[in-house]
PDB file of C-alpha atoms in Angstrom:
ATOM      1  CA  MET A  14       0.000   0.000   0.000  1.00 53.00           C
ATOM      2  CA  LYS A  15       1.313   3.414  -0.982  1.00 57.00           C
ATOM      3  CA  LYS A  16       2.034   5.725   1.960  1.00 59.00           C
ATOM      4  CA  GLN A  17      -0.267   8.734   1.964  1.00 60.00           C
ATOM      5  CA  ILE A  18       0.930  12.186   2.877  1.00 61.00           C
ATOM      6  CA  ASP A  19      -1.090  13.806   5.629  1.00 56.00           C
ATOM      7  CA  ASN A  20      -1.613  17.247   4.051  1.00 56.00           C
ATOM      8  CA  VAL A  21      -4.295  18.244   6.558  1.00 50.00           C
ATOM      9  CA  ASN A  22      -2.021  17.898   9.583  1.00 58.00           C
ATOM     10  CA  GLN A  23       0.867  19.525   7.683  1.00 62.00           C
ATOM     11  CA  LEU A  24      -1.369  22.498   6.934  1.00 66.00           C
ATOM     12  CA  ASP A  25      -2.387  22.712  10.591  1.00 86.00           C
ATOM     13  CA  VAL A  26       1.277  22.723  11.635  1.00 87.00           C
ATOM     14  CA  ALA A  27       2.126  25.382   9.030  1.00 87.00           C
ATOM     15  CA  SER A  28      -0.816  27.495  10.192  1.00 90.00           C
ATOM     16  CA  ALA A  29       0.274  27.157  13.811  1.00 90.00           C
ATOM     17  CA  VAL A  30       3.845  28.159  12.933  1.00 91.00           C
ATOM     18  CA  PHE A  31       2.745  31.271  11.075  1.00 91.00           C
ATOM     19  CA  GLU A  32       0.158  32.195  13.682  1.00 91.00           C
ATOM     20  CA  SER A  33       2.952  32.051  16.270  1.00 91.00           C
ATOM     21  CA  ILE A  34       5.261  34.162  14.091  1.00 92.00           C
ATOM     22  CA  HIS A  35       2.467  36.678  13.512  1.00 92.00           C
ATOM     23  CA  THR A  36       1.631  36.888  17.223  1.00 91.00           C
ATOM     24  CA  VAL A  37       5.277  37.341  18.211  1.00 92.00           C
ATOM     25  CA  MET A  38       5.798  40.087  15.615  1.00 89.00           C
ATOM     26  CA  HIS A  39       2.593  41.866  16.624  1.00 90.00           C
ATOM     27  CA  LEU A  40       3.601  41.840  20.301  1.00 90.00           C
ATOM     28  CA  TYR A  41       7.134  42.950  19.455  1.00 86.00           C
ATOM     29  CA  ARG A  42       6.013  45.793  17.191  1.00 83.00           C
ATOM     30  CA  SER A  43       3.450  47.114  19.651  1.00 84.00           C
ATOM     31  CA  GLN A  44       5.957  47.054  22.526  1.00 84.00           C
ATOM     32  CA  GLN A  45       8.703  48.528  20.350  1.00 78.00           C
ATOM     33  CA  LEU A  46       6.367  51.301  19.211  1.00 76.00           C
ATOM     34  CA  ALA A  47       5.449  52.003  22.840  1.00 76.00           C
ATOM     35  CA  ALA A  48       9.159  52.201  23.703  1.00 71.00           C
ATOM     36  CA  VAL A  49       9.831  54.570  20.795  1.00 67.00           C
ATOM     37  CA  ARG A  50       6.882  56.763  21.805  1.00 67.00           C
ATOM     38  CA  ALA A  51       8.078  56.779  25.413  1.00 58.00           C
ATOM     39  CA  GLY A  52      11.460  57.989  24.159  1.00 59.00           C
ATOM     40  CA  GLU A  53       9.646  60.815  22.352  1.00 61.00           C
ATOM     41  CA  GLN A  54      11.727  60.625  19.184  1.00 65.00           C
ATOM     42  CA  GLY A  55       8.819  62.074  17.222  1.00 75.00           C
ATOM     43  CA  ILE A  56       8.872  59.689  14.278  1.00 82.00           C
ATOM     44  CA  THR A  57       6.564  56.938  13.102  1.00 82.00           C
ATOM     45  CA  HIS A  58       7.230  53.222  13.245  1.00 80.00           C
ATOM     46  CA  MET A  59       7.768  53.075   9.468  1.00 86.00           C
ATOM     47  CA  GLU A  60      10.201  55.996   9.616  1.00 90.00           C
ATOM     48  CA  SER A  61      12.188  54.153  12.285  1.00 87.00           C
ATOM     49  CA  ARG A  62      12.259  51.068  10.040  1.00 88.00           C
ATOM     50  CA  VAL A  63      13.546  53.161   7.127  1.00 93.00           C
ATOM     51  CA  LEU A  64      16.288  54.596   9.350  1.00 94.00           C
ATOM     52  CA  SER A  65      17.178  51.067  10.418  1.00 93.00           C
ATOM     53  CA  PHE A  66      17.364  49.932   6.790  1.00 94.00           C
ATOM     54  CA  PHE A  67      19.773  52.714   5.847  1.00 95.00           C
ATOM     55  CA  SER A  68      21.829  52.249   9.007  1.00 95.00           C
ATOM     56  CA  HIS A  69      22.588  48.694   7.852  1.00 95.00           C
ATOM     57  CA  ARG A  70      22.769  49.511   4.133  1.00 94.00           C
ATOM     58  CA  GLN A  71      24.412  52.918   3.780  1.00 91.00           C
ATOM     59  CA  GLY A  72      24.357  54.081   0.173  1.00 91.00           C
ATOM     60  CA  SER A  73      21.304  52.058  -0.837  1.00 92.00           C
ATOM     61  CA  THR A  74      18.654  53.476  -3.146  1.00 92.00           C
ATOM     62  CA  LEU A  75      14.900  53.943  -2.922  1.00 92.00           C
ATOM     63  CA  SER A  76      14.530  50.885  -5.164  1.00 92.00           C
ATOM     64  CA  ASP A  77      16.613  48.827  -2.720  1.00 93.00           C
ATOM     65  CA  LEU A  78      14.325  49.916   0.115  1.00 94.00           C
ATOM     66  CA  VAL A  79      11.167  49.120  -1.867  1.00 94.00           C
ATOM     67  CA  GLN A  80      12.487  45.678  -2.772  1.00 92.00           C
ATOM     68  CA  HIS A  81      13.511  44.951   0.824  1.00 90.00           C
ATOM     69  CA  SER A  82      10.318  46.230   2.455  1.00 89.00           C
ATOM     70  CA  GLY A  83       7.773  45.091  -0.103  1.00 88.00           C
ATOM     71  CA  ARG A  84       6.035  48.439   0.362  1.00 90.00           C
ATOM     72  CA  ASP A  85       4.618  50.748  -2.261  1.00 92.00           C
ATOM     73  CA  LYS A  86       7.235  52.944  -3.968  1.00 93.00           C
ATOM     74  CA  ALA A  87       5.112  56.087  -3.550  1.00 94.00           C
ATOM     75  CA  GLN A  88       4.785  55.453   0.197  1.00 92.00           C
ATOM     76  CA  MET A  89       8.534  54.933   0.550  1.00 93.00           C
ATOM     77  CA  THR A  90       9.214  58.066  -1.525  1.00 94.00           C
ATOM     78  CA  ARG A  91       7.085  60.144   0.874  1.00 94.00           C
ATOM     79  CA  LEU A  92       8.849  58.635   3.912  1.00 94.00           C
ATOM     80  CA  ILE A  93      12.285  59.324   2.462  1.00 95.00           C
ATOM     81  CA  ARG A  94      11.323  62.881   1.522  1.00 96.00           C
ATOM     82  CA  ARG A  95      10.104  63.524   5.075  1.00 94.00           C
ATOM     83  CA  LEU A  96      13.272  62.028   6.607  1.00 95.00           C
ATOM     84  CA  ARG A  97      15.438  64.094   4.244  1.00 95.00           C
ATOM     85  CA  ASP A  98      13.461  67.269   5.004  1.00 95.00           C
ATOM     86  CA  ASP A  99      13.881  66.596   8.732  1.00 94.00           C
ATOM     87  CA  GLY A 100      17.631  66.167   8.247  1.00 95.00           C
ATOM     88  CA  PHE A 101      17.817  62.450   9.094  1.00 96.00           C
ATOM     89  CA  LEU A 102      18.796  61.195   5.619  1.00 96.00           C
ATOM     90  CA  GLU A 103      21.310  62.548   3.131  1.00 96.00           C
ATOM     91  CA  ALA A 104      21.246  61.922  -0.618  1.00 93.00           C
ATOM     92  CA  GLN A 105      24.060  61.698  -3.125  1.00 91.00           C
ATOM     93  CA  GLU A 106      24.045  60.996  -6.857  1.00 88.00           C
ATOM     94  CA  ASP A 107      25.471  57.617  -7.832  1.00 82.00           C
ATOM     95  CA  ALA A 108      28.907  58.191  -9.384  1.00 82.00           C
ATOM     96  CA  LEU A 109      28.302  55.549 -12.069  1.00 83.00           C
ATOM     97  CA  ASP A 110      24.629  56.219 -12.807  1.00 81.00           C
ATOM     98  CA  ARG A 111      23.427  59.744 -12.068  1.00 80.00           C
ATOM     99  CA  ARG A 112      19.792  58.583 -12.281  1.00 83.00           C
ATOM    100  CA  ASN A 113      20.276  56.719  -9.002  1.00 86.00           C
ATOM    101  CA  ILE A 114      20.311  58.553  -5.703  1.00 91.00           C
ATOM    102  CA  ARG A 115      22.259  56.893  -2.899  1.00 93.00           C
ATOM    103  CA  LEU A 116      20.917  57.500   0.599  1.00 95.00           C
ATOM    104  CA  GLN A 117      22.617  57.378   3.957  1.00 95.00           C
ATOM    105  CA  LEU A 118      21.945  58.458   7.498  1.00 96.00           C
ATOM    106  CA  SER A 119      22.999  61.978   8.360  1.00 96.00           C
ATOM    107  CA  PRO A 120      24.754  62.481  11.703  1.00 97.00           C
ATOM    108  CA  ALA A 121      21.355  63.474  13.170  1.00 95.00           C
ATOM    109  CA  GLY A 122      19.791  60.354  11.623  1.00 95.00           C
ATOM    110  CA  ALA A 123      22.530  58.136  13.042  1.00 95.00           C
ATOM    111  CA  LEU A 124      21.993  59.653  16.491  1.00 93.00           C
ATOM    112  CA  LEU A 125      18.223  59.199  16.254  1.00 91.00           C
ATOM    113  CA  HIS A 126      18.626  55.597  15.100  1.00 91.00           C
ATOM    114  CA  ARG A 127      20.937  54.890  18.039  1.00 91.00           C
ATOM    115  CA  GLN A 128      18.385  56.416  20.456  1.00 87.00           C
ATOM    116  CA  ILE A 129      15.593  54.291  18.964  1.00 86.00           C
ATOM    117  CA  LYS A 130      17.705  51.137  19.273  1.00 86.00           C
ATOM    118  CA  GLU A 131      18.521  51.961  22.882  1.00 87.00           C
ATOM    119  CA  SER A 132      14.867  52.545  23.763  1.00 83.00           C
ATOM    120  CA  ALA A 133      13.844  49.268  22.068  1.00 83.00           C
ATOM    121  CA  ALA A 134      16.663  47.157  23.581  1.00 88.00           C
ATOM    122  CA  PRO A 135      14.691  46.193  26.713  1.00 90.00           C
ATOM    123  CA  VAL A 136      11.907  44.830  24.482  1.00 88.00           C
ATOM    124  CA  LEU A 137      14.403  42.645  22.623  1.00 89.00           C
ATOM    125  CA  GLN A 138      15.922  41.383  25.851  1.00 92.00           C
ATOM    126  CA  ALA A 139      12.499  40.596  27.319  1.00 92.00           C
ATOM    127  CA  ALA A 140      11.555  38.709  24.149  1.00 92.00           C
ATOM    128  CA  ILE A 141      14.448  36.246  24.372  1.00 93.00           C
ATOM    129  CA  LYS A 142      14.526  35.963  28.154  1.00 95.00           C
ATOM    130  CA  GLY A 143      14.775  32.306  29.095  1.00 95.00           C
ATOM    131  CA  LEU A 144      16.364  31.220  25.807  1.00 95.00           C
ATOM    132  CA  SER A 145      19.917  29.942  25.936  1.00 96.00           C
ATOM    133  CA  ALA A 146      22.449  31.230  23.433  1.00 95.00           C
ATOM    134  CA  GLU A 147      22.188  27.889  21.609  1.00 97.00           C
ATOM    135  CA  GLN A 148      18.383  28.101  21.475  1.00 96.00           C
ATOM    136  CA  SER A 149      18.615  31.644  20.131  1.00 95.00           C
ATOM    137  CA  ARG A 150      21.020  30.542  17.385  1.00 96.00           C
ATOM    138  CA  GLU A 151      18.769  27.587  16.546  1.00 96.00           C
ATOM    139  CA  LEU A 152      15.709  29.850  16.348  1.00 95.00           C
ATOM    140  CA  VAL A 153      17.541  32.203  13.982  1.00 95.00           C
ATOM    141  CA  ALA A 154      18.600  29.234  11.821  1.00 96.00           C
ATOM    142  CA  LEU A 155      15.049  27.871  11.659  1.00 95.00           C
ATOM    143  CA  LEU A 156      13.536  31.243  10.803  1.00 94.00           C
ATOM    144  CA  THR A 157      16.196  31.717   8.126  1.00 94.00           C
ATOM    145  CA  ILE A 158      15.025  28.470   6.502  1.00 95.00           C
ATOM    146  CA  VAL A 159      11.421  29.729   6.556  1.00 94.00           C
ATOM    147  CA  LYS A 160      12.500  33.081   5.062  1.00 91.00           C
ATOM    148  CA  ASP A 161      14.538  31.359   2.349  1.00 92.00           C
ATOM    149  CA  ASN A 162      11.577  29.118   1.475  1.00 93.00           C
ATOM    150  CA  LEU A 163       9.362  32.167   1.018  1.00 89.00           C
ATOM    151  CA  GLU A 164      11.927  33.995  -1.110  1.00 86.00           C
ATOM    152  CA  ARG A 165      12.109  31.171  -3.682  1.00 86.00           C
TER     153      ARG A 165
END
């Protein structure tokens, strides 16, 4: 007799995994947002995410941000314009292709990003409390597999 694959239970497991991921991210974002508001940095959650993106990827373009975030280009354009107007992002023409504008944090943007990270650090520590270093590494490895599966 041919072995049957139990798709129903696999779907239930997949649903449970993603429900857990969703719940964790919702709790993290709401607590992170509360921490940012408590620090009174005066920016939105999405603006803080844009600052974080450019802190890790100095010299990236709007297109890089759109591809990474999966957000609408017009929305990201408005966010970048606001962050540039507020002095948190600096723009520079690409030396090889003048149509591209490379963005990076200004000194004020770098300071603000550091303040946001510091205010959110207790949330991160609370989230992994009780996990050993090995468990944390294993969790990162497992989530990387899930991410890679979705990017295929």
